mmCIF file of C-alpha atoms in Angstrom:
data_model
loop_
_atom_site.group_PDB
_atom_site.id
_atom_site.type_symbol
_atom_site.label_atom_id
_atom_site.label_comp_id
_atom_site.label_asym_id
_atom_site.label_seq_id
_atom_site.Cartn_x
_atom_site.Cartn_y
_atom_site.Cartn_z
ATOM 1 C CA UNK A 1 -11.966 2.813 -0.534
ATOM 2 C CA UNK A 2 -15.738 1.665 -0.110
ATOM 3 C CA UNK A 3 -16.162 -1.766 0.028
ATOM 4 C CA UNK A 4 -17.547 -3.404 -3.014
ATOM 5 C CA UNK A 5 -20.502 -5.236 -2.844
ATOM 6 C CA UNK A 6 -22.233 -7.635 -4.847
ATOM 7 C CA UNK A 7 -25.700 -6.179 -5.687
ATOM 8 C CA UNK A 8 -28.525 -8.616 -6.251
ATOM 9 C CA UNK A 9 -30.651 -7.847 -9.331
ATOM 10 C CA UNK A 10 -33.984 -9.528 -7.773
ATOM 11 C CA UNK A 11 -36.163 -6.871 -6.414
ATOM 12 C CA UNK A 12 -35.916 -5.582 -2.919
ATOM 13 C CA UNK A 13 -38.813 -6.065 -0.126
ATOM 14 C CA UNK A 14 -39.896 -3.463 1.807
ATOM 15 C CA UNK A 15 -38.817 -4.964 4.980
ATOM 16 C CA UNK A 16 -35.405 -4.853 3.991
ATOM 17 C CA UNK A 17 -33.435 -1.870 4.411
ATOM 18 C CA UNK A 18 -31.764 -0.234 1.397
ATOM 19 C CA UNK A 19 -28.327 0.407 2.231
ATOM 20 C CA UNK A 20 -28.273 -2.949 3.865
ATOM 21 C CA UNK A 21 -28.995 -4.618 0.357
ATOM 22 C CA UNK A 22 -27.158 -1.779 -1.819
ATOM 23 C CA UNK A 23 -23.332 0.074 -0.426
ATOM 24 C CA UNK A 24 -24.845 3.283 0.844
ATOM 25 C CA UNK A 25 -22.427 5.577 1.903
ATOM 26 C CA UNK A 26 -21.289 9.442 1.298
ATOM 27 C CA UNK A 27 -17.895 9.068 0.540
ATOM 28 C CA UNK A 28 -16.669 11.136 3.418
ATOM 29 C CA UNK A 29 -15.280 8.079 5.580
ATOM 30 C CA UNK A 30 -12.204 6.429 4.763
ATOM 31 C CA UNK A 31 -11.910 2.801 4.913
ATOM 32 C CA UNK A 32 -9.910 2.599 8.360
ATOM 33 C CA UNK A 33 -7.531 -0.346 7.329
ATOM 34 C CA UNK A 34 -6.111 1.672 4.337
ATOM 35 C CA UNK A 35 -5.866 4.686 5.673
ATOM 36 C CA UNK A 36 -3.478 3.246 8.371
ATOM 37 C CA UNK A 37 -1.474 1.161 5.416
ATOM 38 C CA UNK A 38 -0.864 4.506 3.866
ATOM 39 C CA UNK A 39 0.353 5.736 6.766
ATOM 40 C CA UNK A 40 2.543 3.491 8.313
ATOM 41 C CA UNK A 41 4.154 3.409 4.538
ATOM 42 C CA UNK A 42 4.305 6.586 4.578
ATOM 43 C CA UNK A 43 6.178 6.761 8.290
ATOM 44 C CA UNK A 44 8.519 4.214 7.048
ATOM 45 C CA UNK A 45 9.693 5.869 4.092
ATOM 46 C CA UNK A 46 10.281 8.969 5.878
ATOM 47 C CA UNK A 47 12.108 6.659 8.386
ATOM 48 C CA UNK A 48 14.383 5.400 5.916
ATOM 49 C CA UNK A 49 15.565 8.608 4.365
ATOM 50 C CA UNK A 50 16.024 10.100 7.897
ATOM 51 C CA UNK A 51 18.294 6.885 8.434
ATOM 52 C CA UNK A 52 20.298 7.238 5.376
ATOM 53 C CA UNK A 53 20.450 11.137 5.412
ATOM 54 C CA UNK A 54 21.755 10.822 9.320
ATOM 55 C CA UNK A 55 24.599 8.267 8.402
ATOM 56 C CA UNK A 56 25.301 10.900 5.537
ATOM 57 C CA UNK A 57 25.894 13.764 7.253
ATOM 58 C CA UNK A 58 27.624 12.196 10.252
ATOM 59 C CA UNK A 59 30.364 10.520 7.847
ATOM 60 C CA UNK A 60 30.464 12.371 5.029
ATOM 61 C CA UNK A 61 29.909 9.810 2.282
ATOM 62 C CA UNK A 62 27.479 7.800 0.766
ATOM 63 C CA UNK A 63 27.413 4.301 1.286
ATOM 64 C CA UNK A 64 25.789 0.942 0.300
ATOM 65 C CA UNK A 65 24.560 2.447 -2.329
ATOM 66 C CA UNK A 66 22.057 5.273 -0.448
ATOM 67 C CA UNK A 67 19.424 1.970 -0.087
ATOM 68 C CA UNK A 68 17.776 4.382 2.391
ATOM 69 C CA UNK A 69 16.699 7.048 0.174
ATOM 70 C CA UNK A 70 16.026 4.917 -3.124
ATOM 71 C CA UNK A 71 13.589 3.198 -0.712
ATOM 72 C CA UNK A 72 12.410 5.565 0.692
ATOM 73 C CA UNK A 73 10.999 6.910 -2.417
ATOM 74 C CA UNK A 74 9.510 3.636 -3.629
ATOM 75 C CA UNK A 75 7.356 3.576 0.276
ATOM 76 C CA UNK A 76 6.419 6.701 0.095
ATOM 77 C CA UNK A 77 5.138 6.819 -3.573
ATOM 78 C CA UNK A 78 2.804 3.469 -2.589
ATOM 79 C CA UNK A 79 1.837 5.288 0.866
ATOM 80 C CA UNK A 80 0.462 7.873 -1.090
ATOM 81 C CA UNK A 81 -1.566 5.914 -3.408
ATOM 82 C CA UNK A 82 -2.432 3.837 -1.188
ATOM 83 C CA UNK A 83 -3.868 6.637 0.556
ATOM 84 C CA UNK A 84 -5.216 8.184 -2.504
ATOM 85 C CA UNK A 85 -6.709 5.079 -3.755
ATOM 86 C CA UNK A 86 -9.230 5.320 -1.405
ATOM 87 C CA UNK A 87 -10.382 8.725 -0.853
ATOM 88 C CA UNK A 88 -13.361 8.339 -3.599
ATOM 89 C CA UNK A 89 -16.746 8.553 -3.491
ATOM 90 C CA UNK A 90 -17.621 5.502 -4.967
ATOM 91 C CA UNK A 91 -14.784 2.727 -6.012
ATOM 92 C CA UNK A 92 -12.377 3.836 -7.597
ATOM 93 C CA UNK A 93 -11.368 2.337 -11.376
ATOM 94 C CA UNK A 94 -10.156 -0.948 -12.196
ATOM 95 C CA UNK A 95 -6.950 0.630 -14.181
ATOM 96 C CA UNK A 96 -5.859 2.464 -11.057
ATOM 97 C CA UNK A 97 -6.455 -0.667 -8.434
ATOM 98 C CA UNK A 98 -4.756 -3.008 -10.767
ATOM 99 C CA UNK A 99 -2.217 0.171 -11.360
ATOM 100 C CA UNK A 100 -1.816 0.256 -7.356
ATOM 101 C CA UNK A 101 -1.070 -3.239 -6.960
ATOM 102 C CA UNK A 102 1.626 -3.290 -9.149
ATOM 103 C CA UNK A 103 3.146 -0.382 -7.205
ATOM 104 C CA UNK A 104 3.007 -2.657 -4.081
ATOM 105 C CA UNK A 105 4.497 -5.754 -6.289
ATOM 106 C CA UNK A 106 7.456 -3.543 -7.547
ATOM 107 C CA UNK A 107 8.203 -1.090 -5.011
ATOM 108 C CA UNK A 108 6.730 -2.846 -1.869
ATOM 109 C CA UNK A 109 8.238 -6.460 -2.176
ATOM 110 C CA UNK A 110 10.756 -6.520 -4.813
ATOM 111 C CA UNK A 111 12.481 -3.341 -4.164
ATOM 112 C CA UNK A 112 12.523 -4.517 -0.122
ATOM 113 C CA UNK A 113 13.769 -7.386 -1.317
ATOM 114 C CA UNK A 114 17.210 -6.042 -3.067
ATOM 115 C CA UNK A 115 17.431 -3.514 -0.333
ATOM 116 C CA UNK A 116 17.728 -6.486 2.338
ATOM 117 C CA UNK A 117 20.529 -8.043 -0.107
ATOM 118 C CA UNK A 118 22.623 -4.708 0.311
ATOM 119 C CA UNK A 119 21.748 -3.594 3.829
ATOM 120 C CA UNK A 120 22.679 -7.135 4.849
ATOM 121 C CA UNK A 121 26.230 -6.920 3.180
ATOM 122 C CA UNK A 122 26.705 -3.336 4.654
ATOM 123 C CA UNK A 123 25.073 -4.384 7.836
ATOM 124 C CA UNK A 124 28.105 -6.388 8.126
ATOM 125 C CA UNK A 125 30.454 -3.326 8.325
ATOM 126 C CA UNK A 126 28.117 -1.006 9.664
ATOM 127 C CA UNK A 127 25.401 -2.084 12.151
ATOM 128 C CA UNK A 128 23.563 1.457 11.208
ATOM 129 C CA UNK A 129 21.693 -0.326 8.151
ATOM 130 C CA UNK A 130 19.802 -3.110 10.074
ATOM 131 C CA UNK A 131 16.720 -0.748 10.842
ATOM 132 C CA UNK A 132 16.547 -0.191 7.438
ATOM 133 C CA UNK A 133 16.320 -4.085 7.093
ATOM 134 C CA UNK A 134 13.765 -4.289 9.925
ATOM 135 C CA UNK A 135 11.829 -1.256 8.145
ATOM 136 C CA UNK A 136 12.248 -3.199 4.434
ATOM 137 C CA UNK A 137 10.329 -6.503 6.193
ATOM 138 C CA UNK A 138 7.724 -4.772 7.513
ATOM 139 C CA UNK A 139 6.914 -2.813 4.022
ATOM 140 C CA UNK A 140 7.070 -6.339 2.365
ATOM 141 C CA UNK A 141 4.851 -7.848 4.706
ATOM 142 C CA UNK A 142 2.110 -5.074 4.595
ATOM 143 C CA UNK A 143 2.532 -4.726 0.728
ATOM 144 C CA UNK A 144 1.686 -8.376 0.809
ATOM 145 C CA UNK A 145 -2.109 -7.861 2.614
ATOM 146 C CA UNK A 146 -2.834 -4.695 0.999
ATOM 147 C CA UNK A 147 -2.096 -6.586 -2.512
ATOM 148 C CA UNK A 148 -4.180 -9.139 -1.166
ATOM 149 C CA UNK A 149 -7.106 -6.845 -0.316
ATOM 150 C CA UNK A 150 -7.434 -4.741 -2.981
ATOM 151 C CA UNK A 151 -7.079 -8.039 -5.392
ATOM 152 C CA UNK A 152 -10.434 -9.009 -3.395
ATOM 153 C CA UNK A 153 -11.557 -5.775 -4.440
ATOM 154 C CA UNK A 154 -11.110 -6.494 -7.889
ATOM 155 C CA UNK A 155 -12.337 -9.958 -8.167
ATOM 156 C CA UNK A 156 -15.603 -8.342 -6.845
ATOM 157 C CA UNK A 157 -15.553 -5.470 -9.288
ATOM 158 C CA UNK A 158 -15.133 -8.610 -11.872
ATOM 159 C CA UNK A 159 -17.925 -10.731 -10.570
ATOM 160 C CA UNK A 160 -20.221 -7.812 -10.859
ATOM 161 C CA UNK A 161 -19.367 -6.863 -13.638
ATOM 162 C CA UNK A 162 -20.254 -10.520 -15.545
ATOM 163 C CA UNK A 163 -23.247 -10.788 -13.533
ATOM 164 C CA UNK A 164 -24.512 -7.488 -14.907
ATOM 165 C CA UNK A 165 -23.404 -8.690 -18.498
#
C-alpha cells in the first residue's frame, strides 16, 4: 500500500522537489513490510492445514475439532487481503482498510485465540497440535502490528481528510 502522506496546502518553492513534498510513485512497488505479512500468513495457513490434513490421514479421524483447517482458512483469507490491500495505485479506500482490520481482529487474534484453548487441551493427548499453537501465536502477534499499521494509515487518511474540509 503507498504510504499516506499529509500534503501541505501552502504553495511549493521551486527548490523543493515535488515528490519529496507530494507521494509520487507509480504504483508498481509494493510496500515491502506488507507484502511479507501476507506472506508469512499465507505460509502459515498452508502450514496449518498440512498439519491437520497429515494427522488425518495418518489416523484416520478427525480430532480436536480439525482447529488446523478452520484456521487455516481464517490465515489465509487475511494473507490474501493483506496482500491485496496493497497492490493499488494510489491508497486504497477507507471501507476496505477498516474492512481489513477487522479481518485481522476476528480471524487473526480471536480465532488464534480459541484455537490455543483447544490445541492446548488436545496438546495434552497428542503432542502433534503444539505447532499449530506455536503457528496460532505468531499469527496473533503479526495481526497485532499489521492492525496497528494500517490503523496509522487511516488516522492519516482522517487527518487529511479534515484538513482538506
Amino acid at each position: 500500500m503507498p504510504k499516506t502522506k499529509i500534503v501541505e496546502s501552502e504553495p511549493i518553492s521551486e527548490n523543493e522537489d515535488l515528490c519529496s513534498k507530494y507521494w509520487c510513485d507509480n504504483g508498481d512497488r509494493w510496500d515491502f513490510f506488507t507484502m511479507i505479512t501476507g506472506l508469512l500468513l499465507l505460509i502459515m495457513g498452508l502450514c496449518c492445514s498440512t498439519i491437520e490434513v497429515g494427522y488425518i490421514i495418518y489416523t484416520y479421524r478427525i480430532q480436536c475439532y480439525c482447529v488446523g483447517l478452520w484456521c487455516s482458512a481464517g490465515f489465509l483469507l487475511i494473507g490474501t487481503l493483506a496482500m491485496g490491500l496493497y497492490h493499488y495505485e494510489s491508497v486504497p479506500s477507507a471501507s476496505l482498510m477498516l474492512f481489513c482490520v477487522m479481518c485481522d481482529l476476528i480471524f487473526g487474534i480471536v480465532m488464534p485465540l480459541i484455537a490455543i484453548a483447544f490445541t492446548i487441551k488436545c496438546g495434552k493427548l497428542n503432542v502433534f497440535y503444539y505447532p499449530i499453537t506455536m503457528i496460532c501465536i505468531l499469527v496473533g502477534l503479526i495481526s497485532i502490528v499489521h492492525i496497528f499499521f494500517v490503523t496509522r494509515e487511516l488516522l492519516k487518511l482522517r487527518r487529511q481528510f479534515y484538513r482538506e474540509g
